[in-house]
Amino acid sequence: MTMMSRFGALLGLALIAAGPAGAEPLTVENIVALSGAGIGDEAVIAKVKASGTRFDLSADQMIALKQKGVSGAVIAAMLSSGPTAVASPDSPDPGVAHPTGAYLLMSDKMTRMNATVSNQSKTGGIIGYALTAGIASASVKASIQNETSRIQTPDKQPTFYFFFDEANADGRVSSTWTSGNGSAILSPSEFTLVRLMKKGGRREARVGSFNIGGAKAGVMDKDRIPFDFALVRPGVYKVTANSPLTPGEYGFLFSLQAGAGATGAAGARIFDFTVI
């Protein structure tokens, strides 16, 4: 490289370094000049990563870069570069990264639904159970605080989005989607949509029953509200009820462990909402 060309490359490097952040992305020509300046792969790779420029290189372009003295390590950094996705909890676009969790689409934004934990279980129908010597069934109910949810919607057939860990592909397991047995929740099929009944300043969901013939754990079939879900992209699902909901209290309940009974009801987590 001649003295003049080396000076030009160094001048280009100085101009890039001195330019305002985000003023102009790096170009392939910039990379060739930086590599030819002899400043080392580590510095060039650091500049590529810091710029956030996305390089969509063809095979021919990669060969041409190699022939112009750009190292394989720098080319690899160019291929993996790009703007860092920023999680946006209220963006209505399911294609945008969101923190893992359940969201209600409302008023052109996503509203994150925090799980309400059932801190007590209750039984119902005990008198009938006792009077019939166990022939009539008694029920087990999960109970959560307050008679209404802080998440309220006028939409009778609201749209929800569930974002699982795969959506962000960061390798972490979020506690948001950890079930009672410690395993990760992977799809909406592991939830049950139920109507919650107001009672004594609380809301209740029937999650089991027992009689002389045995016990059942989980939401009864007649208490389930059918819903559909569709995969939007890896780790992201769109969820809607099959039919309009009447005004009242509702929630997506984690599937309870078989045989958990009252213990499972006391630790149930419900993503609750109100249709007004």
Coordinates of N, CA, C and O in Angstrom, one line a residue, residues 86-146:
V86 N -34.7 -4.3 20.6 CA -35.0 -3.7 21.9 C -36.4 -4.2 22.2 O -37.4 -4.0 21.4
A87 N -36.6 -4.8 23.3 CA -37.9 -5.3 23.8 C -38.8 -4.1 24.0 O -38.4 -3.2 24.7
S88 N -40.0 -4.2 23.5 CA -41.0 -3.1 23.6 C -42.3 -3.7 24.2 O -43.0 -4.4 23.5
P89 N -42.5 -3.5 25.5 CA -43.7 -4.2 26.2 C -45.0 -3.7 25.7 O -46.0 -4.5 25.9
D90 N -45.1 -2.5 25.1 CA -46.5 -2.1 24.7 C -46.7 -2.0 23.2 O -47.7 -1.5 22.7
S91 N -45.7 -2.4 22.4 CA -45.9 -2.3 20.9 C -47.0 -3.3 20.5 O -47.0 -4.4 20.9
P92 N -47.9 -2.8 19.6 CA -49.0 -3.7 19.2 C -48.6 -4.7 18.1 O -49.3 -5.6 17.7
D93 N -47.3 -4.6 17.7 CA -46.8 -5.4 16.6 C -46.2 -6.7 17.3 O -45.2 -6.6 18.0
P94 N -46.8 -7.9 17.0 CA -46.2 -9.1 17.6 C -44.8 -9.5 17.0 O -44.2 -10.4 17.5
G95 N -44.5 -8.8 15.9 CA -43.1 -9.1 15.3 C -42.0 -8.4 16.1 O -40.9 -8.7 15.9
V96 N -42.4 -7.4 16.9 CA -41.4 -6.7 17.8 C -41.1 -7.5 19.0 O -42.0 -8.2 19.6
A97 N -39.9 -7.5 19.5 CA -39.5 -8.3 20.7 C -40.3 -7.7 21.9 O -40.4 -6.5 22.1
H98 N -40.8 -8.6 22.7 CA -41.5 -8.3 24.0 C -40.9 -9.2 25.1 O -40.6 -10.3 24.8
P99 N -40.9 -8.7 26.3 CA -40.6 -9.6 27.4 C -41.5 -10.7 27.4 O -42.7 -10.6 27.1
T100 N -41.1 -11.9 27.8 CA -42.0 -13.1 27.9 C -43.2 -12.8 28.8 O -43.1 -12.1 29.8
G101 N -44.3 -13.4 28.4 CA -45.5 -13.2 29.2 C -46.8 -13.2 28.3 O -46.7 -13.4 27.1
A102 N -47.9 -12.9 29.0 CA -49.2 -12.8 28.3 C -49.6 -11.4 28.2 O -49.4 -10.6 29.1
Y103 N -50.1 -11.0 27.0 CA -50.5 -9.6 26.7 C -51.9 -9.6 26.1 O -52.3 -10.4 25.3
L104 N -52.6 -8.5 26.5 CA -53.9 -8.2 25.9 C -53.7 -7.1 25.0 O -53.2 -6.0 25.3
L105 N -54.2 -7.3 23.7 CA -54.1 -6.2 22.7 C -55.3 -5.3 22.9 O -56.5 -5.7 22.8
M106 N -55.0 -4.0 23.3 CA -56.1 -3.1 23.6 C -55.7 -1.7 23.3 O -54.6 -1.2 23.6
S107 N -56.6 -1.0 22.6 CA -56.3 0.4 22.2 C -55.0 0.6 21.5 O -54.2 1.5 21.8
D108 N -54.7 -0.3 20.5 CA -53.5 -0.2 19.7 C -52.2 -0.3 20.5 O -51.2 0.2 20.1
K109 N -52.3 -1.1 21.6 CA -51.1 -1.4 22.3 C -51.2 -2.7 23.1 O -52.3 -3.1 23.3
M110 N -50.1 -3.2 23.4 CA -50.1 -4.5 24.2 C -50.1 -4.1 25.7 O -49.2 -3.3 26.1
T111 N -51.0 -4.7 26.5 CA -51.0 -4.6 27.9 C -50.6 -5.9 28.5 O -51.2 -6.9 28.4
R112 N -49.5 -5.8 29.3 CA -48.9 -7.1 29.9 C -49.8 -7.5 31.1 O -50.2 -6.7 31.9
M113 N -50.1 -8.8 31.1 CA -50.9 -9.3 32.2 C -50.0 -10.1 33.2 O -49.4 -11.1 32.8
N114 N -50.0 -9.6 34.4 CA -49.2 -10.3 35.4 C -50.1 -11.3 36.1 O -51.3 -11.1 36.3
A115 N -49.5 -12.5 36.4 CA -50.3 -13.6 37.0 C -50.7 -13.2 38.4 O -49.9 -12.7 39.2
T116 N -51.9 -13.5 38.7 CA -52.4 -13.4 40.1 C -52.3 -14.8 40.7 O -52.9 -15.7 40.2
V117 N -51.7 -14.9 41.9 CA -51.5 -16.1 42.5 C -52.6 -16.4 43.5 O -53.0 -15.6 44.3
S118 N -53.1 -17.6 43.4 CA -54.1 -18.1 44.4 C -53.5 -18.4 45.7 O -52.6 -19.3 45.7
N119 N -53.8 -17.6 46.7 CA -53.2 -17.9 48.0 C -54.0 -18.7 49.0 O -53.7 -18.8 50.2
Q120 N -55.2 -19.2 48.5 CA -56.0 -20.1 49.3 C -56.9 -21.0 48.4 O -57.2 -20.6 47.3
S121 N -57.2 -22.1 48.9 CA -58.2 -23.0 48.2 C -59.4 -23.1 49.1 O -59.3 -23.0 50.3
K122 N -60.5 -23.3 48.5 CA -61.8 -23.5 49.2 C -62.5 -24.7 48.7 O -62.3 -25.2 47.6
T123 N -63.4 -25.2 49.5 CA -64.3 -26.3 49.1 C -65.7 -25.9 49.1 O -66.2 -25.0 49.8
G124 N -66.5 -26.4 48.2 CA -67.9 -26.1 48.1 C -68.8 -27.4 48.0 O -68.3 -28.4 47.6
G125 N -70.0 -27.3 48.4 CA -70.9 -28.5 48.3 C -70.6 -29.5 49.4 O -71.0 -30.7 49.3
I126 N -70.0 -29.1 50.5 CA -69.7 -30.0 51.5 C -70.9 -30.6 52.2 O -71.0 -31.8 52.6
I127 N -72.0 -29.7 52.4 CA -73.2 -30.2 53.1 C -73.8 -31.3 52.2 O -74.2 -32.4 52.8
G128 N -74.0 -31.1 50.9 CA -74.5 -32.1 50.1 C -73.7 -33.4 50.1 O -74.2 -34.5 50.1
Y129 N -72.4 -33.2 50.1 CA -71.5 -34.3 50.1 C -71.7 -35.1 51.4 O -71.8 -36.4 51.4
A130 N -71.8 -34.4 52.5 CA -72.0 -35.1 53.8 C -73.4 -35.8 53.9 O -73.5 -36.9 54.4
L131 N -74.4 -35.1 53.5 CA -75.8 -35.6 53.6 C -76.0 -36.9 52.7 O -76.9 -37.7 53.0
T132 N -75.3 -37.0 51.6 CA -75.4 -38.1 50.7 C -74.3 -39.2 50.9 O -74.2 -40.1 50.1
A133 N -73.6 -39.0 52.0 CA -72.5 -39.9 52.3 C -71.5 -40.0 51.2 O -71.0 -41.1 50.9
G134 N -71.2 -38.9 50.6 CA -70.2 -38.9 49.5 C -70.7 -39.1 48.1 O -69.9 -39.1 47.2
I135 N -72.0 -39.4 48.0 CA -72.5 -39.6 46.6 C -72.5 -38.3 45.8 O -72.1 -38.3 44.6
A136 N -73.0 -37.2 46.4 CA -72.9 -35.9 45.7 C -71.5 -35.4 45.8 O -70.7 -35.7 46.8
S137 N -71.1 -34.7 44.8 CA -69.7 -34.2 44.7 C -69.5 -32.9 45.4 O -70.4 -32.0 45.5
A138 N -68.3 -32.8 46.0 CA -67.9 -31.5 46.6 C -66.8 -30.9 45.6 O -66.2 -31.7 44.9
S139 N -66.7 -29.6 45.6 CA -65.8 -29.0 44.6 C -64.6 -28.4 45.4 O -64.7 -28.0 46.5
V140 N -63.5 -28.3 44.6 CA -62.3 -27.6 45.1 C -62.1 -26.3 44.3 O -62.2 -26.4 43.0
K141 N -61.9 -25.2 44.9 CA -61.9 -23.9 44.2 C -60.6 -23.2 44.5 O -60.1 -23.2 45.7
A142 N -60.0 -22.6 43.5 CA -58.8 -21.7 43.6 C -59.4 -20.3 43.8 O -60.3 -19.9 43.1
S143 N -58.9 -19.5 44.8 CA -59.5 -18.2 45.1 C -58.4 -17.2 45.0 O -57.3 -17.4 45.5
I144 N -58.7 -16.1 44.3 CA -57.7 -15.0 44.2 C -58.4 -13.7 44.7 O -59.6 -13.5 44.8
Q145 N -57.5 -12.7 45.1 CA -58.0 -11.5 45.7 C -58.7 -10.6 44.8 O -58.5 -10.6 43.6
N146 N -59.6 -9.8 45.4 CA -60.3 -8.7 44.7 C -61.5 -9.3 43.8 O -61.3 -10.4 43.2

